[in-house]
CSV table of C-alpha atoms in Angstrom, one decimal:
chain,number,residue,atom,x,y,z
A,579,PHE,CA,0.0,0.0,0.0
A,580,PRO,CA,2.8,2.6,0.6
A,581,ILE,CA,4.1,1.9,-2.9
A,582,ARG,CA,0.7,2.1,-4.4
A,583,ARG,CA,0.1,5.4,-2.6
A,584,LYS,CA,3.3,6.9,-3.9
A,585,VAL,CA,3.3,5.4,-7.5
A,586,GLN,CA,-0.3,4.8,-8.4
A,587,LEU,CA,-2.4,7.3,-6.5
A,588,PRO,CA,-1.0,10.4,-8.3
A,589,ARG,CA,-1.8,8.8,-11.7
A,590,VAL,CA,-5.6,8.4,-10.9
A,591,ARG,CA,-7.8,11.4,-11.9
A,592,ARG,CA,-11.0,10.1,-10.4
A,593,PHE,CA,-11.9,7.3,-7.9
A,594,ILE,CA,-15.3,5.7,-7.9
A,595,ALA,CA,-17.1,4.2,-4.9
A,596,VAL,CA,-20.3,2.1,-5.1
A,597,SER,CA,-22.0,3.7,-2.0
A,598,ASP,CA,-21.7,6.7,0.3
A,599,VAL,CA,-20.5,4.4,3.1
A,600,ALA,CA,-17.7,3.1,0.8
A,601,ALA,CA,-16.8,6.6,-0.2
A,602,ALA,CA,-16.5,7.7,3.5
A,603,ALA,CA,-14.2,4.8,4.2
A,604,HIS,CA,-11.9,5.9,1.3
A,605,ARG,CA,-11.9,9.5,2.5
A,606,ARG,CA,-10.6,8.4,5.8
A,607,HIS,CA,-7.5,7.3,3.9
A,608,GLY,CA,-7.1,10.5,1.9
A,609,ILE,CA,-9.0,9.4,-1.3
A,610,ASP,CA,-12.1,11.4,-2.3
A,611,PRO,CA,-14.2,9.2,-4.7
A,612,VAL,CA,-17.3,10.0,-6.8
A,613,VAL,CA,-20.2,7.8,-5.9
A,614,ILE,CA,-21.8,5.7,-8.6
A,615,ARG,CA,-24.1,3.1,-7.2
A,616,ASN,CA,-24.2,-0.4,-8.7
A,617,PHE,CA,-26.8,-1.5,-11.2
A,618,ALA,CA,-29.2,-4.4,-11.6
A,619,PRO,CA,-30.5,-6.0,-14.8
A,620,ALA,CA,-33.3,-3.9,-16.2
A,621,PRO,CA,-36.5,-4.7,-14.2
A,622,PRO,CA,-39.3,-6.6,-16.1
A,623,ALA,CA,-42.4,-4.7,-17.0
A,624,GLU,CA,-44.6,-6.8,-14.7
A,625,VAL,CA,-43.9,-9.0,-11.6
A,626,PRO,CA,-46.1,-11.2,-9.5
A,627,GLY,CA,-48.1,-9.5,-6.8
A,628,TRP,CA,-48.9,-10.1,-3.2
A,629,ALA,CA,-51.2,-13.1,-3.8
A,630,GLN,CA,-48.8,-15.0,-6.0
A,631,ARG,CA,-45.9,-14.8,-3.5
A,632,GLY,CA,-45.2,-16.2,0.0
A,633,GLY,CA,-42.5,-16.6,2.6
A,634,ALA,CA,-39.0,-15.2,3.1
A,635,LEU,CA,-35.9,-16.0,0.9
A,636,TYR,CA,-32.2,-15.9,1.6
A,637,LEU,CA,-30.2,-15.9,-1.6
A,638,GLY,CA,-26.4,-15.7,-1.4
A,639,ARG,CA,-23.2,-17.2,0.0
A,640,LEU,CA,-23.6,-19.5,2.9
A,641,ALA,CA,-21.1,-17.9,5.3
A,642,GLU,CA,-21.3,-16.8,8.9
A,643,ALA,CA,-20.4,-13.2,7.9
A,644,LYS,CA,-23.5,-13.2,5.7
A,645,GLY,CA,-25.8,-13.9,8.7
A,646,VAL,CA,-26.8,-17.3,7.6
A,647,ARG,CA,-27.1,-18.6,11.2
A,648,ASP,CA,-29.5,-15.8,11.8
A,649,VAL,CA,-31.6,-17.1,9.0
A,650,ILE,CA,-31.7,-20.5,10.5
A,651,GLU,CA,-32.6,-19.0,13.9
A,652,LEU,CA,-35.3,-17.0,12.2
A,653,ALA,CA,-37.0,-20.2,11.0
A,654,ARG,CA,-36.8,-21.6,14.5
A,655,VAL,CA,-38.3,-18.5,16.3
A,656,ALA,CA,-40.9,-17.9,13.6
A,657,PRO,CA,-42.4,-21.4,12.8
A,658,ASP,CA,-45.2,-19.7,11.0
A,659,VAL,CA,-42.9,-18.2,8.4
A,660,PRO,CA,-41.7,-20.3,5.4
A,661,VAL,CA,-38.0,-19.7,5.0
A,662,ASP,CA,-36.2,-20.7,1.8
A,663,VAL,CA,-32.4,-20.6,1.3
A,664,VAL,CA,-30.7,-20.7,-2.0
A,665,GLY,CA,-26.9,-20.6,-2.2
A,666,PHE,CA,-23.7,-22.5,-1.4
A,667,GLY,CA,-20.7,-22.1,0.9
A,668,GLU,CA,-19.0,-23.3,4.0
A,669,LEU,CA,-22.2,-23.5,6.1
A,670,GLY,CA,-24.0,-25.6,3.5
A,671,ASP,CA,-23.8,-28.8,5.6
A,672,GLU,CA,-25.0,-27.0,8.7
A,673,LEU,CA,-27.9,-25.6,6.8
A,674,ALA,CA,-28.9,-28.9,5.3
A,675,ARG,CA,-29.0,-30.5,8.8
A,676,ALA,CA,-31.1,-27.6,10.1
A,677,ALA,CA,-33.5,-28.0,7.2
A,678,HIS,CA,-34.1,-31.6,8.3
A,679,GLU,CA,-34.8,-30.4,11.8
A,680,VAL,CA,-36.9,-27.2,11.2
A,681,PRO,CA,-40.1,-27.9,9.2
A,682,ASN,CA,-40.5,-24.4,7.8
A,683,LEU,CA,-36.9,-24.2,6.6
A,684,THR,CA,-36.1,-25.4,3.0
A,685,TYR,CA,-32.6,-25.5,1.6
A,686,HIS,CA,-32.4,-25.6,-2.2
A,687,GLY,CA,-28.6,-25.5,-2.6
A,688,ARG,CA,-26.9,-24.0,-5.6
A,689,VAL,CA,-29.3,-23.3,-8.5
A,690,PRO,CA,-28.8,-21.8,-12.0
A,691,ARG,CA,-29.2,-18.1,-12.4
A,692,GLU,CA,-32.6,-18.2,-14.0
A,693,GLU,CA,-33.9,-20.2,-11.1
A,694,THR,CA,-32.6,-17.7,-8.6
A,695,VAL,CA,-34.9,-15.1,-10.4
A,696,ARG,CA,-37.8,-17.5,-10.1
A,697,HIS,CA,-37.2,-17.8,-6.3
A,698,LEU,CA,-37.0,-14.0,-5.9
A,699,LEU,CA,-40.3,-13.6,-7.8
A,700,ALA,CA,-41.9,-16.3,-5.6
A,701,ALA,CA,-40.9,-14.7,-2.3
A,702,ARG,CA,-42.6,-11.9,-0.5
A,703,VAL,CA,-39.5,-10.9,1.4
A,704,ALA,CA,-35.8,-11.1,0.6
A,705,LEU,CA,-33.4,-11.6,3.6
A,706,MET,CA,-30.0,-9.9,3.7
A,707,PRO,CA,-28.8,-10.2,7.3
A,708,SER,CA,-25.1,-9.6,6.5
A,709,ARG,CA,-22.9,-8.8,9.5
A,710,ALA,CA,-20.0,-7.8,7.3
A,711,PRO,CA,-19.6,-4.4,5.6
A,712,GLU,CA,-21.1,-4.6,2.1
A,713,GLY,CA,-20.0,-2.3,-0.7
A,714,GLY,CA,-23.0,-2.2,-3.0
A,715,PRO,CA,-24.9,-5.4,-2.8
A,716,LEU,CA,-26.2,-6.7,-6.1
A,717,VAL,CA,-28.7,-9.2,-4.6
A,718,ALA,CA,-30.5,-6.4,-2.9
A,719,LEU,CA,-30.8,-4.5,-6.1
A,720,GLN,CA,-31.9,-7.6,-8.0
A,721,ALA,CA,-34.6,-8.2,-5.4
A,722,MET,CA,-35.9,-4.7,-5.5
A,723,ALA,CA,-36.0,-4.7,-9.3
A,724,LEU,CA,-38.2,-7.8,-9.1
A,725,GLY,CA,-40.5,-6.1,-6.6
A,726,THR,CA,-39.3,-8.2,-3.6
A,727,PRO,CA,-38.9,-6.0,-0.4
A,728,VAL,CA,-35.6,-6.5,1.4
A,729,VAL,CA,-35.1,-6.9,5.2
A,730,ALA,CA,-31.5,-6.3,6.0
A,731,TYR,CA,-29.0,-5.3,8.7
A,732,ASP,CA,-27.2,-1.9,8.5
A,733,ALA,CA,-23.9,-3.3,7.1
A,734,GLY,CA,-22.0,-0.9,5.0
A,735,GLY,CA,-23.7,0.0,1.7
A,736,LEU,CA,-26.3,-2.6,2.3
A,737,GLY,CA,-28.3,-0.5,4.7
A,738,GLU,CA,-27.9,2.5,2.4
A,739,TYR,CA,-29.3,0.6,-0.6
A,740,VAL,CA,-32.2,-0.9,1.2
A,741,ARG,CA,-33.3,2.3,2.8
A,742,ARG,CA,-33.3,4.1,-0.5
A,743,GLY,CA,-35.3,1.2,-2.0
A,744,GLY,CA,-38.0,1.3,0.7
A,745,GLY,CA,-37.0,-1.9,2.5
A,746,ASP,CA,-36.5,-2.5,6.2
A,747,VAL,CA,-33.2,-2.1,8.0
A,748,VAL,CA,-33.3,-3.8,11.4
A,749,GLU,CA,-31.0,-4.5,14.4
A,750,PRO,CA,-29.0,-7.7,14.1
A,751,GLY,CA,-30.7,-10.8,15.5
A,752,ALA,CA,-33.4,-13.3,14.6
A,753,GLU,CA,-36.0,-11.7,16.7
A,754,SER,CA,-35.6,-8.4,14.8
A,755,LEU,CA,-35.8,-10.3,11.5
A,756,ALA,CA,-38.9,-12.1,12.6
A,757,VAL,CA,-40.7,-8.8,13.5
A,758,ALA,CA,-39.9,-7.2,10.2
A,759,VAL,CA,-40.7,-10.3,8.1
A,760,ARG,CA,-44.0,-10.9,9.8
A,761,GLY,CA,-44.9,-7.3,9.4
A,762,LEU,CA,-44.4,-7.5,5.6
A,763,LEU,CA,-46.0,-10.9,5.3
A,764,GLY,CA,-49.1,-9.8,7.1
A,765,ASP,CA,-49.6,-6.3,5.6
A,766,GLU,CA,-50.6,-6.4,2.0
A,767,GLY,CA,-50.9,-2.6,1.6
A,768,GLY,CA,-47.5,-2.0,3.2
A,769,TRP,CA,-45.9,-4.8,1.1
A,770,GLN,CA,-47.3,-3.3,-2.1
A,771,GLU,CA,-45.9,0.1,-1.2
A,772,LYS,CA,-42.4,-1.2,-0.5
A,773,SER,CA,-42.5,-3.5,-3.6
A,774,ALA,CA,-43.4,-0.5,-5.9
A,775,HIS,CA,-40.9,1.8,-4.2
A,776,GLY,CA,-38.1,-0.7,-4.7
A,777,ARG,CA,-38.9,-1.1,-8.4
A,778,ARG,CA,-39.1,2.7,-8.9
A,779,THR,CA,-35.8,3.2,-7.2
A,780,VAL,CA,-34.0,0.6,-9.5
A,781,GLU,CA,-35.7,2.0,-12.6
A,782,ALA,CA,-34.6,5.6,-11.7
A,783,GLU,CA,-31.1,5.0,-10.3
A,784,HIS,CA,-29.8,1.5,-10.8
A,785,THR,CA,-30.3,0.5,-14.5
A,786,PRO,CA,-27.3,-0.3,-16.7
A,787,SER,CA,-28.1,2.7,-18.9
A,788,ALA,CA,-28.1,5.1,-15.8
A,789,TYR,CA,-24.8,3.6,-14.7
A,790,VAL,CA,-23.2,4.0,-18.1
A,791,ALA,CA,-24.4,7.6,-18.4
A,792,ARG,CA,-22.8,8.5,-15.0
A,793,LEU,CA,-19.6,6.8,-16.0
A,794,GLN,CA,-19.4,8.6,-19.3
A,795,ARG,CA,-19.8,11.9,-17.5
A,796,ILE,CA,-16.9,11.1,-15.3
A,797,TYR,CA,-14.7,10.1,-18.2
A,798,ALA,CA,-15.7,13.3,-20.0
A,799,SER,CA,-14.7,15.4,-17.0
A,800,VAL,CA,-11.2,14.0,-16.9
A,801,ALA,CA,-10.6,13.8,-20.7
């Protein structure tokens, strides 16, 4: 890092960060980046509504830092909530054992990308209980683009993205997750509002075309 600071840093005209939180972390080290938030695939024109969906979904890497054990505990403390898990990682065996013990917990393992989209479209709530700082989480954007409200912890850019998209940011812990998830599962009007808010946010700020336009402006400014 000392060599990079001396040799590479003076050669860079603009730095880019994917969230305000990431930008603040860089500023603490003397780097002042421009914020361009990540993008999701363009959202479809229509998505399933309240009546066509159910339960909560965790989609991602099965690691302790991602809060996977909180997802397992959520299923235990909220037996009325169907919890589905899609992904792979070091906690896969532990999750498979838990799925045999907890009736409302279903573990799907690793699935093709098109199937992850189907799972997101079938869920009423997307779970992102990451306990590690996230830069600009793509799964959160993908969920919002598909009209699936996100319940997350305030971990780096994750909390920032979810708040902007109308989701719920809660204190770490299975009980907090359960309260937020039950609230969304049981409130059709509130769910529809958050679903629509998330889609509007992605359409306005997180499409590939919006990202490219912002990037082009930065290149033009340093040309």
